mmCIF file of C-alpha atoms in Angstrom:
data_model
loop_
_atom_site.group_PDB
_atom_site.id
_atom_site.type_symbol
_atom_site.label_atom_id
_atom_site.label_comp_id
_atom_site.label_asym_id
_atom_site.label_seq_id
_atom_site.Cartn_x
_atom_site.Cartn_y
_atom_site.Cartn_z
ATOM 1 C CA MET A 139 -34.695 49.698 -23.643
ATOM 2 C CA ASN A 140 -38.797 49.763 -22.943
ATOM 3 C CA LYS A 141 -40.010 47.632 -19.932
ATOM 4 C CA TRP A 142 -40.531 44.609 -22.093
ATOM 5 C CA GLY A 143 -37.042 44.727 -23.112
ATOM 6 C CA VAL A 144 -35.953 44.830 -19.234
ATOM 7 C CA LEU A 145 -38.398 41.811 -18.087
ATOM 8 C CA ALA A 146 -36.966 39.898 -21.022
ATOM 9 C CA LEU A 147 -33.186 40.167 -19.950
ATOM 10 C CA VAL A 148 -34.376 39.457 -16.368
ATOM 11 C CA LEU A 149 -35.914 36.318 -17.593
ATOM 12 C CA GLY A 150 -33.228 35.616 -19.945
ATOM 13 C CA ILE A 151 -30.334 35.842 -17.090
ATOM 14 C CA GLY A 152 -32.765 33.573 -14.546
ATOM 15 C CA LEU A 153 -32.900 31.006 -17.255
ATOM 16 C CA ALA A 154 -29.118 31.057 -17.718
ATOM 17 C CA ILE A 155 -28.841 30.783 -14.163
ATOM 18 C CA TRP A 156 -31.447 27.836 -14.036
ATOM 19 C CA ALA A 157 -29.880 25.860 -16.542
ATOM 20 C CA VAL A 158 -26.205 26.598 -15.296
ATOM 21 C CA LEU A 159 -27.316 24.959 -11.742
ATOM 22 C CA ARG A 160 -28.949 22.271 -13.696
ATOM 23 C CA ILE A 161 -26.085 21.142 -15.447
ATOM 24 C CA LYS A 162 -23.452 21.927 -13.009
ATOM 25 C CA PRO A 163 -22.136 18.152 -11.390
ATOM 26 C CA ASP A 164 -23.989 17.429 -8.511
ATOM 27 C CA SER A 165 -20.467 18.261 -6.026
ATOM 28 C CA GLY A 166 -22.012 16.672 -2.928
ATOM 29 C CA SER A 167 -22.080 13.687 -5.311
ATOM 30 C CA ILE A 168 -18.492 13.843 -6.931
ATOM 31 C CA ALA A 169 -17.269 14.302 -2.804
ATOM 32 C CA ARG A 170 -19.456 11.230 -1.648
ATOM 33 C CA GLY A 171 -17.563 9.706 -4.796
ATOM 34 C CA GLU A 172 -14.109 10.868 -3.719
ATOM 35 C CA LYS A 173 -14.422 9.316 -0.457
ATOM 36 C CA LEU A 174 -16.114 5.871 -1.747
ATOM 37 C CA TYR A 175 -13.054 5.823 -4.230
ATOM 38 C CA GLU A 176 -10.649 6.081 -1.374
ATOM 39 C CA LEU A 177 -12.276 3.220 0.348
ATOM 40 C CA HIS A 178 -12.798 0.992 -2.243
ATOM 41 C CA CYS A 179 -10.579 1.744 -5.466
ATOM 42 C CA LEU A 180 -7.672 3.444 -4.825
ATOM 43 C CA ASN A 181 -5.658 0.742 -3.244
ATOM 44 C CA CYS A 182 -5.778 -0.749 -6.202
ATOM 45 C CA HIS A 183 -6.181 1.393 -9.156
ATOM 46 C CA GLY A 184 -4.357 4.570 -7.756
ATOM 47 C CA GLU A 185 -4.965 7.922 -6.640
ATOM 48 C CA LYS A 186 -5.016 9.144 -10.336
ATOM 49 C CA GLY A 187 -6.287 5.934 -11.840
ATOM 50 C CA GLU A 188 -2.912 4.903 -13.241
ATOM 51 C CA GLY A 189 -3.192 1.233 -12.261
ATOM 52 C CA LEU A 190 -0.073 -0.624 -11.171
ATOM 53 C CA GLY A 191 2.675 -2.489 -13.849
ATOM 54 C CA ARG A 192 0.815 -5.099 -15.822
ATOM 55 C CA LEU A 193 -1.205 -6.755 -12.557
ATOM 56 C CA ILE A 194 -4.020 -3.725 -12.339
ATOM 57 C CA PRO A 195 -5.154 -1.605 -15.177
ATOM 58 C CA PRO A 196 -5.166 2.041 -15.694
ATOM 59 C CA ILE A 197 -8.934 3.513 -15.392
ATOM 60 C CA HIS A 198 -8.177 7.033 -16.545
ATOM 61 C CA ARG A 199 -8.285 6.494 -20.182
ATOM 62 C CA PRO A 200 -12.150 7.815 -21.297
ATOM 63 C CA GLU A 201 -12.001 5.751 -23.925
ATOM 64 C CA ALA A 202 -11.304 2.802 -22.461
ATOM 65 C CA TYR A 203 -14.628 1.869 -20.908
ATOM 66 C CA SER A 204 -18.167 2.472 -20.878
ATOM 67 C CA ASP A 205 -20.450 3.668 -18.046
ATOM 68 C CA ALA A 206 -22.266 0.574 -18.187
ATOM 69 C CA GLU A 207 -18.748 -1.266 -17.910
ATOM 70 C CA LEU A 208 -17.654 0.776 -15.039
ATOM 71 C CA ILE A 209 -21.042 0.769 -13.211
ATOM 72 C CA CYS A 210 -21.071 -3.128 -13.649
ATOM 73 C CA ALA A 211 -17.379 -3.583 -12.692
ATOM 74 C CA ILE A 212 -18.405 -1.691 -9.433
ATOM 75 C CA ARG A 213 -20.842 -3.594 -8.373
ATOM 76 C CA TYR A 214 -20.169 -7.370 -9.969
ATOM 77 C CA GLY A 215 -16.093 -7.109 -9.895
ATOM 78 C CA LYS A 216 -14.241 -8.121 -12.636
ATOM 79 C CA LYS A 217 -11.800 -11.028 -13.936
ATOM 80 C CA GLY A 218 -10.722 -12.939 -16.997
ATOM 81 C CA GLU A 219 -8.036 -11.495 -19.255
ATOM 82 C CA LEU A 220 -8.995 -7.813 -20.597
ATOM 83 C CA GLN A 221 -6.838 -5.501 -22.754
ATOM 84 C CA VAL A 222 -6.135 -2.020 -21.552
ATOM 85 C CA GLY A 223 -3.916 0.514 -23.539
ATOM 86 C CA GLY A 224 -2.166 -3.012 -25.871
ATOM 87 C CA ILE A 225 -1.750 -4.741 -22.166
ATOM 88 C CA VAL A 226 -3.269 -8.011 -21.056
ATOM 89 C CA TYR A 227 -4.709 -8.218 -17.597
ATOM 90 C CA ASP A 228 -5.768 -11.209 -15.999
ATOM 91 C CA GLY A 229 -6.223 -10.077 -12.412
ATOM 92 C CA VAL A 230 -9.419 -10.137 -10.184
ATOM 93 C CA MET A 231 -11.606 -7.293 -9.154
ATOM 94 C CA PRO A 232 -13.911 -7.856 -5.866
ATOM 95 C CA PRO A 233 -17.481 -6.886 -6.189
ATOM 96 C CA ASN A 234 -18.761 -4.252 -4.379
ATOM 97 C CA PHE A 235 -22.459 -5.738 -3.286
ATOM 98 C CA GLN A 236 -22.143 -3.768 0.212
ATOM 99 C CA LEU A 237 -22.864 -0.388 -2.387
ATOM 100 C CA ASP A 238 -26.335 0.774 -2.691
ATOM 101 C CA GLU A 239 -27.311 2.452 -6.110
ATOM 102 C CA GLY A 240 -27.065 6.222 -5.081
ATOM 103 C CA GLU A 241 -23.375 5.368 -3.923
ATOM 104 C CA ILE A 242 -22.748 3.391 -7.558
ATOM 105 C CA ARG A 243 -23.991 6.822 -8.882
ATOM 106 C CA ASP A 244 -21.895 8.801 -6.525
ATOM 107 C CA LEU A 245 -18.748 6.822 -7.333
ATOM 108 C CA ALA A 246 -19.560 6.471 -11.034
ATOM 109 C CA HIS A 247 -19.715 10.652 -11.034
ATOM 110 C CA PHE A 248 -16.245 10.634 -9.021
ATOM 111 C CA VAL A 249 -14.649 8.221 -11.411
ATOM 112 C CA ARG A 250 -16.060 9.949 -14.400
ATOM 113 C CA LYS A 251 -15.321 13.654 -13.822
ATOM 114 C CA LYS A 252 -12.168 13.334 -11.713
ATOM 115 C CA ILE A 253 -9.781 10.001 -12.894
ATOM 116 C CA LYS A 254 -11.316 10.247 -16.613
ATOM 117 C CA ASN A 255 -11.355 13.934 -16.617
ATOM 118 C CA CYS A 256 -14.117 13.639 -18.528
ATOM 119 C CA GLY A 257 -15.415 17.811 -18.328
ATOM 120 C CA ASP A 258 -18.552 17.454 -20.911
ATOM 121 C CA CYS A 259 -20.193 14.297 -20.384
ATOM 122 C CA GLN A 260 -23.418 14.269 -19.027
ATOM 123 C CA GLU A 261 -24.970 13.328 -15.611
ATOM 124 C CA LEU A 262 -25.886 9.792 -14.619
ATOM 125 C CA GLU A 263 -29.521 10.164 -12.857
ATOM 126 C CA LEU A 264 -30.063 7.927 -10.604
ATOM 127 C CA ALA A 265 -33.150 5.956 -12.176
ATOM 128 C CA GLU A 266 -30.485 5.005 -14.837
ATOM 129 C CA ILE A 267 -28.583 3.077 -12.148
ATOM 130 C CA PRO A 268 -31.228 -0.164 -12.030
ATOM 131 C CA VAL A 269 -30.898 -0.207 -15.711
ATOM 132 C CA PHE A 270 -27.481 -0.576 -16.171
ATOM 133 C CA LEU A 271 -27.342 -3.096 -13.544
ATOM 134 C CA SER A 272 -29.754 -5.302 -14.640
ATOM 135 C CA ASN A 273 -27.926 -5.628 -18.089
ATOM 136 C CA CYS A 274 -24.604 -6.529 -16.781
ATOM 137 C CA THR A 275 -23.256 -9.672 -18.278
ATOM 138 C CA LEU A 276 -21.073 -10.329 -15.676
ATOM 139 C CA ALA A 277 -24.213 -10.597 -13.022
ATOM 140 C CA GLN A 278 -23.205 -13.556 -11.339
ATOM 141 C CA PRO A 279 -21.485 -13.548 -7.892
ATOM 142 C CA LEU A 280 -17.276 -14.007 -8.370
ATOM 143 C CA MET B 243 -6.544 15.035 33.003
ATOM 144 C CA LYS B 244 -3.566 16.317 35.039
ATOM 145 C CA LYS B 245 -2.541 12.424 35.284
ATOM 146 C CA GLN B 246 -2.480 12.258 31.372
ATOM 147 C CA ALA B 247 -0.263 15.207 31.439
ATOM 148 C CA VAL B 248 2.134 13.581 33.750
ATOM 149 C CA PHE B 249 2.145 10.236 31.447
ATOM 150 C CA PHE B 250 3.079 12.559 28.689
ATOM 151 C CA LEU B 251 5.813 14.613 30.121
ATOM 152 C CA VAL B 252 7.358 11.389 31.678
ATOM 153 C CA LEU B 253 6.726 9.401 27.980
ATOM 154 C CA GLY B 254 8.411 12.759 26.575
ATOM 155 C CA LEU B 255 11.143 13.131 28.862
ATOM 156 C CA SER B 256 12.159 8.856 28.591
ATOM 157 C CA PHE B 257 12.408 9.965 24.414
ATOM 158 C CA GLY B 258 14.435 12.618 25.053
ATOM 159 C CA ALA B 259 16.724 10.522 27.439
ATOM 160 C CA CYS B 260 16.819 7.549 24.701
ATOM 161 C CA LYS B 261 17.799 10.260 22.141
ATOM 162 C CA THR B 262 20.749 11.821 23.870
ATOM 163 C CA GLY B 263 21.519 8.542 25.992
ATOM 164 C CA THR B 264 23.157 6.894 22.735
ATOM 165 C CA ASP B 265 26.098 8.659 21.203
ATOM 166 C CA SER B 266 24.699 9.192 18.292
ATOM 167 C CA PRO B 267 25.225 12.227 15.891
ATOM 168 C CA SER B 268 22.065 14.436 15.078
ATOM 169 C CA GLY B 269 19.235 12.824 12.929
ATOM 170 C CA SER B 270 20.070 9.236 13.334
ATOM 171 C CA LEU B 271 17.373 6.855 13.442
ATOM 172 C CA PRO B 272 16.353 4.977 16.352
ATOM 173 C CA PHE B 273 16.473 1.298 17.408
ATOM 174 C CA LEU B 274 13.251 -0.113 17.729
ATOM 175 C CA GLY B 275 14.404 -3.841 18.568
ATOM 176 C CA GLU B 276 14.038 -5.072 22.332
ATOM 177 C CA MET B 277 17.264 -3.299 24.200
ATOM 178 C CA THR B 278 19.403 -4.612 26.970
ATOM 179 C CA PHE B 279 21.595 -2.453 28.982
ATOM 180 C CA MET B 280 24.385 -3.989 31.489
ATOM 181 C CA THR B 281 27.506 -2.691 32.412
ATOM 182 C CA ASP B 282 30.677 -4.191 31.346
ATOM 183 C CA ALA B 283 33.489 -5.985 33.360
ATOM 184 C CA ASN B 284 34.994 -2.280 33.704
ATOM 185 C CA GLY B 285 32.305 -0.869 35.032
ATOM 186 C CA ARG B 286 31.174 0.586 31.765
ATOM 187 C CA ALA B 287 27.707 0.919 30.417
ATOM 188 C CA ASP B 288 26.855 -1.347 27.554
ATOM 189 C CA SER B 289 23.997 -2.000 25.953
ATOM 190 C CA SER B 290 22.940 -4.181 23.150
ATOM 191 C CA VAL B 291 19.657 -4.633 20.961
ATOM 192 C CA GLN B 292 17.777 -7.366 19.180
ATOM 193 C CA ALA B 293 18.313 -8.238 16.084
ATOM 194 C CA LEU B 294 16.310 -9.740 13.405
ATOM 195 C CA PRO B 295 15.957 -13.462 13.503
ATOM 196 C CA GLU B 296 17.888 -15.603 10.507
ATOM 197 C CA TRP B 297 15.463 -17.126 8.230
ATOM 198 C CA ARG B 298 14.812 -19.453 5.112
ATOM 199 C CA PHE B 299 12.860 -19.423 2.634
ATOM 200 C CA ILE B 300 12.048 -20.146 -1.068
ATOM 201 C CA ASN B 301 12.053 -17.212 -3.534
ATOM 202 C CA GLN B 302 10.588 -16.627 -6.693
ATOM 203 C CA ASN B 303 12.877 -18.855 -8.621
ATOM 204 C CA GLY B 304 12.151 -21.622 -6.261
ATOM 205 C CA ASP B 305 15.010 -21.015 -4.771
ATOM 206 C CA THR B 306 16.237 -21.863 -0.922
ATOM 207 C CA MET B 307 17.157 -18.033 0.535
ATOM 208 C CA HIS B 308 19.112 -17.862 3.796
ATOM 209 C CA SER B 309 19.043 -14.428 5.150
ATOM 210 C CA LYS B 310 22.808 -15.129 6.384
ATOM 211 C CA ASN B 311 23.576 -14.315 2.390
ATOM 212 C CA LEU B 312 22.125 -11.083 3.111
ATOM 213 C CA ALA B 313 24.253 -10.116 5.792
ATOM 214 C CA GLY B 314 25.397 -6.345 5.491
ATOM 215 C CA LYS B 315 22.828 -5.387 3.471
ATOM 216 C CA ILE B 316 19.736 -2.765 4.238
ATOM 217 C CA ARG B 317 16.541 -4.163 3.606
ATOM 218 C CA VAL B 318 13.020 -2.725 3.338
ATOM 219 C CA SER B 319 10.656 -5.682 3.883
ATOM 220 C CA ASP B 320 6.881 -5.915 3.912
ATOM 221 C CA PHE B 321 4.391 -8.826 4.384
ATOM 222 C CA PHE B 322 1.660 -9.311 1.549
ATOM 223 C CA PHE B 323 -0.121 -11.564 -0.596
ATOM 224 C CA THR B 324 -0.536 -12.087 -3.966
ATOM 225 C CA THR B 325 -4.957 -12.131 -4.187
ATOM 226 C CA CYS B 326 -4.805 -9.404 -1.628
ATOM 227 C CA PRO B 327 -8.379 -7.322 -1.947
ATOM 228 C CA THR B 328 -7.160 -4.548 -0.246
ATOM 229 C CA ILE B 329 -3.930 -2.527 0.606
ATOM 230 C CA CYS B 330 -1.036 -5.037 -0.607
ATOM 231 C CA PRO B 331 -1.045 -3.373 -4.289
ATOM 232 C CA ARG B 332 -0.631 -0.096 -2.558
ATOM 233 C CA MET B 333 2.060 -1.632 -0.510
ATOM 234 C CA SER B 334 3.971 -2.915 -3.649
ATOM 235 C CA GLY B 335 3.149 -0.230 -5.742
ATOM 236 C CA GLN B 336 5.169 2.064 -2.816
ATOM 237 C CA MET B 337 7.896 -0.420 -2.997
ATOM 238 C CA LEU B 338 8.400 -0.131 -6.309
ATOM 239 C CA ARG B 339 8.713 3.426 -6.004
ATOM 240 C CA ILE B 340 11.822 2.647 -3.734
ATOM 241 C CA GLN B 341 13.025 0.439 -5.812
ATOM 242 C CA GLU B 342 13.024 2.650 -8.818
ATOM 243 C CA ARG B 343 15.147 5.151 -6.724
ATOM 244 C CA TYR B 344 17.572 2.813 -5.972
ATOM 245 C CA LYS B 345 18.163 0.702 -8.673
ATOM 246 C CA GLY B 346 20.920 -1.617 -9.089
ATOM 247 C CA ASP B 347 22.291 0.062 -5.352
ATOM 248 C CA GLU B 348 23.589 -3.528 -4.181
ATOM 249 C CA ARG B 349 23.942 -2.405 -0.629
ATOM 250 C CA ILE B 350 20.044 -2.711 -0.230
ATOM 251 C CA MET B 351 17.683 -5.418 -0.667
ATOM 252 C CA LEU B 352 13.708 -5.188 -0.793
ATOM 253 C CA LEU B 353 12.008 -8.353 0.672
ATOM 254 C CA SER B 354 8.217 -9.108 0.428
ATOM 255 C CA PHE B 355 7.271 -11.970 2.291
ATOM 256 C CA SER B 356 4.091 -14.146 1.484
ATOM 257 C CA ILE B 357 1.388 -14.493 4.171
ATOM 258 C CA ASP B 358 -0.050 -16.744 1.827
ATOM 259 C CA ALA B 359 1.958 -20.372 0.980
ATOM 260 C CA GLN B 360 -0.822 -22.203 -0.246
ATOM 261 C CA HIS B 361 -1.835 -19.877 -2.984
ATOM 262 C CA ASP B 362 1.796 -18.123 -3.661
ATOM 263 C CA THR B 363 3.610 -20.926 -5.100
ATOM 264 C CA ALA B 364 7.410 -19.873 -6.138
ATOM 265 C CA GLU B 365 5.539 -19.378 -9.865
ATOM 266 C CA VAL B 366 2.956 -17.621 -8.646
ATOM 267 C CA LEU B 367 5.437 -15.107 -6.665
ATOM 268 C CA LYS B 368 7.580 -14.843 -10.168
ATOM 269 C CA SER B 369 4.493 -14.177 -12.185
ATOM 270 C CA TYR B 370 3.111 -11.369 -9.706
ATOM 271 C CA ALA B 371 6.886 -9.906 -9.562
ATOM 272 C CA GLU B 372 6.818 -9.708 -13.428
ATOM 273 C CA LYS B 373 3.522 -8.070 -13.493
ATOM 274 C CA LEU B 374 4.607 -5.438 -11.112
ATOM 275 C CA GLY B 375 7.832 -4.744 -12.536
ATOM 276 C CA ALA B 376 10.228 -5.618 -10.189
ATOM 277 C CA ASP B 377 13.547 -6.074 -10.843
ATOM 278 C CA THR B 378 13.983 -9.448 -8.906
ATOM 279 C CA ARG B 379 17.864 -8.921 -8.355
ATOM 280 C CA GLN B 380 17.584 -6.774 -5.997
ATOM 281 C CA TRP B 381 13.640 -7.590 -4.386
ATOM 282 C CA HIS B 382 12.652 -11.036 -3.784
ATOM 283 C CA PHE B 383 9.290 -12.570 -3.242
ATOM 284 C CA LEU B 384 9.346 -15.192 -0.545
ATOM 285 C CA THR B 385 7.643 -18.121 0.761
ATOM 286 C CA GLY B 386 7.389 -20.741 3.412
ATOM 287 C CA GLU B 387 5.935 -22.304 6.202
ATOM 288 C CA PRO B 388 3.393 -19.765 6.946
ATOM 289 C CA ASP B 389 3.792 -19.850 11.091
ATOM 290 C CA LEU B 390 7.447 -19.177 10.410
ATOM 291 C CA ILE B 391 6.572 -15.995 8.212
ATOM 292 C CA PHE B 392 4.136 -14.904 10.402
ATOM 293 C CA GLU B 393 6.766 -15.119 13.749
ATOM 294 C CA LEU B 394 9.229 -13.068 11.297
ATOM 295 C CA ALA B 395 6.194 -10.350 10.722
ATOM 296 C CA SER B 396 6.309 -10.062 14.305
ATOM 297 C CA ALA B 397 9.688 -10.022 14.814
ATOM 298 C CA HIS B 398 9.466 -7.133 12.533
ATOM 299 C CA GLY B 399 7.147 -5.433 14.689
ATOM 300 C CA SER B 400 4.649 -5.976 12.048
ATOM 301 C CA PHE B 401 1.497 -8.112 12.101
ATOM 302 C CA ALA B 402 -0.017 -11.023 9.973
ATOM 303 C CA GLU B 403 -2.508 -13.849 10.569
ATOM 304 C CA ALA B 404 -4.894 -16.057 9.043
ATOM 305 C CA ASP B 405 -8.434 -14.732 9.624
ATOM 306 C CA ALA B 406 -11.630 -16.184 7.853
ATOM 307 C CA ASN B 407 -13.080 -12.891 8.606
ATOM 308 C CA ALA B 408 -10.568 -10.405 6.895
ATOM 309 C CA PRO B 409 -10.852 -9.710 3.214
ATOM 310 C CA GLY B 410 -8.750 -12.404 1.178
ATOM 311 C CA GLY B 411 -8.901 -14.582 4.511
ATOM 312 C CA PHE B 412 -5.762 -13.067 6.350
ATOM 313 C CA ALA B 413 -5.078 -9.894 8.445
ATOM 314 C CA HIS B 414 -2.018 -7.975 8.556
ATOM 315 C CA SER B 415 -0.255 -4.700 8.813
ATOM 316 C CA GLY B 416 0.598 -2.356 5.693
ATOM 317 C CA ALA B 417 3.624 -1.693 6.951
ATOM 318 C CA LEU B 418 6.942 -1.227 5.509
ATOM 319 C CA ILE B 419 10.104 -2.084 7.723
ATOM 320 C CA LEU B 420 13.353 -0.514 7.389
ATOM 321 C CA SER B 421 16.409 -2.510 8.990
ATOM 322 C CA ASP B 422 19.786 -1.435 8.851
ATOM 323 C CA ARG B 423 23.332 -3.218 7.793
ATOM 324 C CA GLN B 424 23.431 -5.297 11.521
ATOM 325 C CA ASN B 425 19.898 -6.536 11.006
ATOM 326 C CA ARG B 426 18.212 -4.062 13.174
ATOM 327 C CA VAL B 427 14.935 -2.374 12.799
ATOM 328 C CA ARG B 428 15.177 1.119 12.575
ATOM 329 C CA GLY B 429 12.015 2.302 11.194
ATOM 330 C CA MET B 430 8.128 1.048 10.118
ATOM 331 C CA TYR B 431 6.170 3.541 7.832
ATOM 332 C CA ASP B 432 2.643 2.945 6.691
ATOM 333 C CA GLY B 433 2.833 1.705 2.921
ATOM 334 C CA THR B 434 -0.515 2.678 1.959
ATOM 335 C CA ASN B 435 1.104 6.261 2.244
ATOM 336 C CA PRO B 436 2.991 7.784 -0.216
ATOM 337 C CA LYS B 437 4.197 10.517 1.914
ATOM 338 C CA GLU B 438 5.513 7.923 5.248
ATOM 339 C CA VAL B 439 7.313 6.360 2.298
ATOM 340 C CA ASP B 440 9.169 9.684 1.142
ATOM 341 C CA ARG B 441 9.929 9.568 5.124
ATOM 342 C CA LEU B 442 11.071 6.115 4.791
ATOM 343 C CA MET B 443 13.797 6.811 2.122
ATOM 344 C CA ALA B 444 14.908 9.853 3.708
ATOM 345 C CA ASP B 445 15.672 7.888 6.674
ATOM 346 C CA LEU B 446 17.498 4.940 4.368
ATOM 347 C CA GLU B 447 19.806 8.059 3.285
ATOM 348 C CA LEU B 448 20.857 8.533 6.531
ATOM 349 C CA LEU B 449 21.513 4.661 7.735
ATOM 350 C CA LEU B 450 23.677 4.847 3.994
ATOM 351 C CA LYS B 451 25.700 7.272 5.631
ATOM 352 C CA GLU B 452 25.713 5.947 9.004
ATOM 353 C CA PRO B 453 29.061 3.797 9.832
ATOM 354 C CA VAL B 454 28.209 -0.363 10.147
ATOM 355 C CA GLU B 455 29.453 -0.471 14.058
ATOM 356 C CA PHE B 456 27.531 2.245 14.870
ATOM 357 C CA GLY B 457 25.023 1.962 17.746
ATOM 358 C CA PRO B 458 24.158 -0.955 20.563
ATOM 359 C CA LYS B 459 25.271 -4.334 19.350
ATOM 360 C CA ALA B 460 22.935 -6.632 17.499
ATOM 361 C CA LEU B 461 22.318 -9.556 19.775
ATOM 362 C CA GLU B 462 21.424 -12.680 17.155
ATOM 363 C CA LEU B 463 18.607 -15.341 18.333
ATOM 364 C CA GLU B 464 20.070 -18.779 18.758
ATOM 365 C CA THR B 465 17.312 -20.174 16.618
ATOM 366 C CA GLY B 466 16.670 -18.968 13.251
ATOM 367 C CA LEU B 467 13.304 -19.484 11.339
ATOM 368 C CA HIS B 468 13.309 -22.800 9.501
ATOM 369 C CA HIS B 469 12.731 -26.244 9.094
ATOM 370 C CA GLU B 470 15.819 -28.657 9.493
#
């Protein structure tokens, strides 16, 4: 290999490392999200997001709801009839106005990666959160 | 520091003394009610323990239920409300685990007392029980005069009260309470912690093996918790 070859190889490896670091989920964010999940969600939805009978829907099915629905549910809560996996739920999920956008992102990170086990879903950028929030249809306090 | 050490030593000794004081087979559960020690006419030491008060409340079918009709049963009780935004779903989920383990076992009853009488009517409780998947032949959901239910909670060593500042309007403990066939409290467990509930079920096994007459006499209260 000539020196250009070596240089290209080094550059290539460097690029690859940089790319991996970029797409690797921010583990700090997921750890913070886990704490928030334990504090604000686990009592109802359960450790693995399995839900409870016909009182509280499971949230571990990847296809059940979108990121937008997740983010809106976290801030504004949810009520009224909701069909999940053939079961009609009609409960009340409380809002979380005390969580800021960073916390909502951390929580959403955790739910997508660890509850839904979505391995290859894209990262949520902090800047996307306000955009999601401004589009919530349930944007009235419960 | 020194004082603390002495305190814990004394505490440890008194617990140790309690354990060996009663002629309990190894691995038996303590009695958590108020104990009275006395000597009988022949000078023999005797002891008794406060039993849980009797009560009369309305269940999920709208029927009046009297605790006397549960005499001789081991009970697991909790205090909750259906619109509770915090720990109750978890407690109910853990009660459900206990029911699944002992389904159809007539020696055991599960009792969930609502602390929100205004919202939790018999009808609301029935729907909650159904959606939860509870078998109401073994598991009753009860409602009644709030003050009486709060009093019952405190008699169980638990705690519940109306509190406008608490989430959902009530402050209450997440405890599941285990009482024996003589209506004596034998254990308290954190109903939001599955490991604690594992311990409850292990303790329940001990109670099932225990002779009914075991331990200090159960002292009954003169007045129960119900309106005439």
